[in-house]
């Protein structure tokens, strides 16, 4: 009934069955259902609920700045004030603009009123003087705008980097202090998505985007103030439009925020699946699951696309309504202004100042929306992140309260314990459980999988809280002790050892955290680490590595074999000389010889300290002071090894199941006399291997020659044009919508050139004498009507533009993510071995890069297309109407565009640097979240946080120079428009006074050029988005162009329709691509005939698992051949070949979903074509059917992220069922029964033995009882086969295999 699991928990979302319908408009994806524990007693329900409940957090704009200190606040005030003053500069320009327009309209009438001579001598000097003075004011305003824009942008970008780093740090700190049940609810992929993608969204919302928002908002406010001063009546009339705009923004923003939040929630679940899949890529490739998992991933992307599209349509509608208001503003301004002019209430200058101010205010209000989108996104992202930051953990490792005992004897007692996993409230694991573990004694827990053994370890470590009862340490309730101090009294070695991506030395040194040696010198630490590695029998293989203790182990230790990882984990446990040792299958991944030596070390380490051992391999616990036999969460018998054998009950049956049949010969005594020499000989062998390695290297080995001849791929760089073409091709199905959106954006871009013509004619009409005011009114009425018509055309075009481009953007994001996901799964295993392709970095890339490409889609792309047409059309119009004025003004435009371009170029380089640095820091956070049990057990929380903090601080310093340059160039691009204005009026006045150009010609040219230059400025305000998009497109292009050596998409080679099953290795040499200097296989020769059961045994790291990898075609040999039925497997079509092979790995891999789904992943047929009979038969063969049917939901029971809801043994049996359901011709078992208890192992082994009939089976095994019936056993040493034969033949040979057999004897102890 119980479900034992060292990581027992539920899936990312327990209620989720259909991934697509798990998101609704009102239901967040991650929530704790109030009725989940409703059937339990109140006290029990409260204990369980407190461990998983996450309260909603209502984020506001100021939430983004929660971690700002005094200095930050002072700098932010300066930045905000500078941004506001930068915005104020533009409305000040309208005053100057109105005055200069007044002068320009007067010049025509003065020419008619005076004679030429009087005009030239009397009016022209005053006109020139006025224009020169007013033009100078433009220059001053421009300089001020440059300065304020630079200060505001630099400080906001810099503080955005600093404060978002603090949010990342606080989120990680909060995550690391959460109780384990919290992680059972969330996948580590969701945490990675939050810490990489969501924090970048927050950074954007609090950096330059808020600066742009403040600038536009202050422009709007200042424009209204200026307008009121010039004419309060006209301003009040025009203000109705402003009110309409504000109401529109308020209504639509609410919808946008809601849809963006739901869109982000949808992807966070997809991110968890992506992390889960990428981290188990070997399993994915072995079973050909790429397409099935891609479909599942796409179902989450569909949710994101759905809500993202709705958000885009809401944004497009809002922009359309706002632009309708902008053009209505022109219409109303001129219509009403002409009435005031006719009644002599205002002069032309005042009308134009009010009109320009209100136009600028409306224009600024319309420019707020894209930046408002970023800020609403940031607030939505902050809500989730701050919910975690503010969550009170039920078991808080950062809590400094609680007692710390002066000395620890080590007596542990569990009194009347009742325990239920919060993720599975309907299953009681332990009920009224009592166990006393005396101080200084070794107590072993044995029993079938799911009996509650690992649960006891979890309760002692306080990973979970019992719902009733008490756990004491030396008589003190552990819940009253300081948690971090408590965990520092324990050293835990888990069944599946977790190493971190750093050197062996650093991994072992993590065990010193919390001890008096934590801050010792490196020399002292190295001595302790070296001694610990020697005790764990790890030093011999470490010394053979090129960098020794400084060798990097890779992500999750993937560069080491399972046995090597476990030995390093044991070294980490014993290095601190702990008070209490917790060994959860601590030697399960070791070969027999290593196990014997390590077990001796552990036995010595156990003396005079409390040790709790969980073991399936009973030979490891026969010397325990007390053996506790458990079943279904209860103790069935207790005693010593000999006492329990005499009882001939449960334990006796377990021992009998593990006995190896050996001949009782005199050789036993010989071996006993040699026992003392085992370690010495082992060291000699290692030394000999090392010597051979050196000799072979100097003699130019086959491997080294093959490596030299291998092509090395250089990283390709791509031009901007290539990237644009790539993105364009990716959106091929949406080209129709892109064309419609682009055409509508083209119409949008013509808005201001058309406006310039209408505007200039209105200004010309204002020049009329009082006697002509009735004619003026008729003219103005005509053009006001044309403005109103333009409002309808432009607003409709904006809605179409943003709607179509939002659809293109969301579809493109979904397609990029899906294709990138597929492309990642296409890569061979060597790709994932590289540091830059860690699970965390690839998951972050999936989340971030597609989102960044969206930065050049949707509303942003519409603005860019609009602005581009605006610039070009305005320039063409100006040159055709008044070329002499236009050509001088146009000379300034390249300077403006140059500033924007250089900022864009610099921002692109900056983005690459950020990606690399943030990718690395995201990988650190992801690694910590994925291995949270190991992190908290080692009390590494502060250590992980400090490493993450240092990584972020380096990024902040590195980015400051680039931020400075970017801000300066942005300031220049902002201020130059004022210089162009000054030049335009100064230069144009010369032609107006001479009569060469009319007022209409001047204002058409001026409005077209000025609006054109402002539009160009808007284009480059999106330079950060363009920079991110270029960097993201480059990453996507590089990934898409990556063709692996072993290509899962390739259809080349001979299709394998039927297989006999003969496997042969001919002189195979192999080195891992990431470790080209370490030979692994050195001329391996072996042959397994059709239908044979072959076993591979030997020391850890001797090449057994590598052999399995080569058969699976995960890698290609450097030299030699791997043959199937006499054909080189490299010449066979990869997918058809793998369809005949099934793999069961040492560390079983399951996915979030039901047990049914996980088993059916092994089938070659689609899930709906597999009969229930076949499913049940496979599960019965794997001895898992009875367990499944005992669960409330049976085969529909959720496994949780990475199978976290099941124990190691249960996961392993499901993995075996998955392998058997495909009825493979070749079965590969890499320690397939290592996680099983003796009883289950015997049944599963019988099932595997029967399943092996009629198929070729190759098994890697350390537990020799599992392979004693093999047809042939290959003994590996140093990358070669040193002995071959059956069990009986090898025992008679009395060589290496015989030594291994004797070390696993299970007779009574003396």
CSV table of C-alpha atoms in Angstrom, one decimal, residues 887-1045:
chain,number,residue,atom,x,y,z
A,887,UNK,CA,18.3,68.0,-49.0
A,888,UNK,CA,19.9,70.0,-46.1
A,889,UNK,CA,17.6,68.5,-43.5
A,890,UNK,CA,18.1,65.0,-45.0
A,891,UNK,CA,21.8,65.3,-44.5
A,892,UNK,CA,21.1,65.1,-40.7
A,893,UNK,CA,19.1,61.9,-41.0
A,894,UNK,CA,22.1,59.6,-41.6
A,895,UNK,CA,23.7,60.9,-38.4
A,896,UNK,CA,20.4,60.0,-36.6
A,897,UNK,CA,20.3,56.6,-38.2
A,898,UNK,CA,24.0,56.1,-37.6
A,899,UNK,CA,23.6,56.6,-33.8
A,900,UNK,CA,20.8,54.1,-33.8
A,901,UNK,CA,22.7,51.6,-35.9
A,902,UNK,CA,25.8,51.7,-33.7
A,903,UNK,CA,23.6,51.4,-30.6
A,904,UNK,CA,21.9,48.4,-32.2
A,905,UNK,CA,25.3,46.8,-33.1
A,906,UNK,CA,26.7,47.3,-29.6
A,907,UNK,CA,23.5,46.1,-28.0
A,908,UNK,CA,23.7,42.9,-30.1
A,909,UNK,CA,27.2,42.1,-28.8
A,910,UNK,CA,26.0,43.0,-25.3
A,911,UNK,CA,23.1,40.5,-25.6
A,912,UNK,CA,25.5,37.7,-26.6
A,913,UNK,CA,27.6,38.4,-23.5
A,914,UNK,CA,24.4,38.5,-21.3
A,915,UNK,CA,23.2,35.2,-22.8
A,916,UNK,CA,26.4,33.4,-22.1
A,917,UNK,CA,26.7,34.8,-18.5
A,918,UNK,CA,23.0,34.4,-17.7
A,919,UNK,CA,22.9,31.0,-19.3
A,920,UNK,CA,25.7,29.9,-17.0
A,921,UNK,CA,24.0,31.3,-13.9
A,922,UNK,CA,20.7,29.8,-15.0
A,923,UNK,CA,22.4,26.4,-15.3
A,924,UNK,CA,23.7,26.8,-11.8
A,925,UNK,CA,20.3,27.5,-10.4
A,926,UNK,CA,18.7,24.7,-12.4
A,927,UNK,CA,21.3,22.2,-11.2
A,928,UNK,CA,20.6,23.2,-7.6
A,929,UNK,CA,16.8,23.0,-8.0
A,930,UNK,CA,17.1,19.6,-9.7
A,931,UNK,CA,19.3,18.2,-6.9
A,932,UNK,CA,17.5,20.0,-4.1
A,933,UNK,CA,17.7,17.0,-1.7
A,934,UNK,CA,21.4,16.8,-2.0
A,935,UNK,CA,21.8,20.5,-1.7
A,936,UNK,CA,19.8,20.7,1.6
A,937,UNK,CA,21.3,17.5,2.9
A,938,UNK,CA,24.8,19.0,2.5
A,939,UNK,CA,23.5,22.4,3.7
A,940,UNK,CA,24.9,23.9,0.5
A,941,UNK,CA,22.2,26.6,0.3
A,942,UNK,CA,24.5,29.4,1.2
A,943,UNK,CA,27.3,27.9,-1.0
A,944,UNK,CA,25.0,27.6,-4.0
A,945,UNK,CA,23.7,31.2,-3.4
A,946,UNK,CA,27.2,32.6,-3.1
A,947,UNK,CA,28.3,31.0,-6.4
A,948,UNK,CA,25.2,32.3,-8.1
A,949,UNK,CA,25.8,35.8,-6.6
A,950,UNK,CA,29.4,35.9,-7.8
A,951,UNK,CA,28.3,34.9,-11.3
A,952,UNK,CA,25.7,37.7,-11.4
A,953,UNK,CA,28.1,40.3,-10.0
A,954,UNK,CA,30.6,39.5,-12.7
A,955,UNK,CA,27.9,40.0,-15.3
A,956,UNK,CA,26.9,43.4,-13.9
A,957,UNK,CA,30.4,44.7,-14.0
A,958,UNK,CA,31.0,43.4,-17.5
A,959,UNK,CA,27.9,45.0,-18.9
A,960,UNK,CA,28.3,48.5,-17.4
A,961,UNK,CA,30.6,49.7,-20.2
A,962,UNK,CA,28.3,48.5,-22.9
A,963,UNK,CA,25.3,50.1,-21.1
A,964,UNK,CA,27.1,53.4,-21.0
A,965,UNK,CA,27.8,53.4,-24.7
A,966,UNK,CA,24.2,52.3,-25.5
A,967,UNK,CA,22.7,55.1,-23.3
A,968,UNK,CA,25.0,57.8,-24.9
A,969,UNK,CA,24.0,56.7,-28.4
A,970,UNK,CA,20.3,56.7,-27.5
A,971,UNK,CA,20.7,60.2,-26.0
A,972,UNK,CA,22.3,61.4,-29.3
A,973,UNK,CA,19.5,59.9,-31.4
A,974,UNK,CA,16.9,61.6,-29.2
A,975,UNK,CA,18.5,65.1,-29.3
A,976,UNK,CA,19.4,65.2,-33.0
A,977,UNK,CA,15.7,65.7,-34.0
A,978,UNK,CA,15.8,69.1,-32.2
A,979,UNK,CA,19.0,70.1,-34.2
A,980,UNK,CA,17.2,69.1,-37.4
A,981,UNK,CA,14.3,71.4,-36.4
A,982,UNK,CA,16.7,74.3,-35.7
A,983,UNK,CA,18.4,73.7,-39.0
A,984,UNK,CA,15.0,73.4,-40.8
A,985,UNK,CA,13.6,76.6,-39.6
A,986,UNK,CA,16.9,78.5,-40.0
A,987,UNK,CA,17.5,77.3,-43.5
A,988,UNK,CA,13.8,77.4,-44.5
A,989,UNK,CA,13.4,81.0,-43.4
A,990,UNK,CA,15.9,82.0,-46.0
A,991,UNK,CA,13.7,80.7,-48.8
A,992,UNK,CA,10.5,82.0,-47.3
A,993,UNK,CA,11.9,85.6,-47.0
A,994,UNK,CA,13.1,85.4,-50.6
A,995,UNK,CA,9.7,84.0,-51.7
A,996,UNK,CA,11.3,81.0,-53.4
A,997,UNK,CA,9.1,78.6,-51.4
A,998,UNK,CA,5.7,79.2,-50.0
A,999,UNK,CA,4.5,78.5,-46.4
A,1000,UNK,CA,2.7,75.3,-47.7
A,1001,UNK,CA,5.9,74.0,-49.3
A,1002,UNK,CA,7.9,74.7,-46.2
A,1003,UNK,CA,5.5,73.0,-43.8
A,1004,UNK,CA,4.9,70.0,-46.0
A,1005,UNK,CA,8.7,69.5,-46.0
A,1006,UNK,CA,9.2,70.3,-42.4
A,1007,UNK,CA,6.4,68.0,-41.0
A,1008,UNK,CA,7.4,65.2,-43.3
A,1009,UNK,CA,11.1,65.5,-42.3
A,1010,UNK,CA,10.6,66.0,-38.6
A,1011,UNK,CA,8.0,63.2,-38.2
A,1012,UNK,CA,10.3,61.1,-40.3
A,1013,UNK,CA,13.3,61.7,-38.0
A,1014,UNK,CA,11.1,61.1,-34.9
A,1015,UNK,CA,9.9,57.8,-36.5
A,1016,UNK,CA,13.6,56.8,-37.0
A,1017,UNK,CA,14.2,57.6,-33.3
A,1018,UNK,CA,11.3,55.3,-32.4
A,1019,UNK,CA,12.8,52.5,-34.5
A,1020,UNK,CA,16.0,52.6,-32.6
A,1021,UNK,CA,14.2,52.9,-29.2
A,1022,UNK,CA,13.6,49.2,-30.0
A,1023,UNK,CA,17.3,48.6,-30.5
A,1024,UNK,CA,17.6,46.5,-27.3
A,1025,UNK,CA,14.7,44.3,-28.7
A,1026,UNK,CA,16.5,44.2,-32.1
A,1027,UNK,CA,19.8,43.3,-30.4
A,1028,UNK,CA,18.1,40.5,-28.4
A,1029,UNK,CA,16.3,39.3,-31.5
A,1030,UNK,CA,19.6,39.2,-33.6
A,1031,UNK,CA,21.4,37.3,-30.8
A,1032,UNK,CA,18.4,34.9,-30.4
A,1033,UNK,CA,18.1,34.4,-34.2
A,1034,UNK,CA,21.8,33.6,-34.4
A,1035,UNK,CA,21.4,30.9,-31.7
A,1036,UNK,CA,18.4,29.4,-33.4
A,1037,UNK,CA,20.1,29.4,-36.8
A,1038,UNK,CA,23.2,27.8,-35.3
A,1039,UNK,CA,21.0,25.1,-33.7
A,1040,UNK,CA,19.0,24.5,-36.8
A,1041,UNK,CA,22.2,24.2,-38.9
A,1042,UNK,CA,23.7,21.7,-36.5
A,1043,UNK,CA,23.9,18.2,-38.0
A,1044,UNK,CA,25.1,15.6,-35.6
A,1045,UNK,CA,27.4,12.7,-36.5
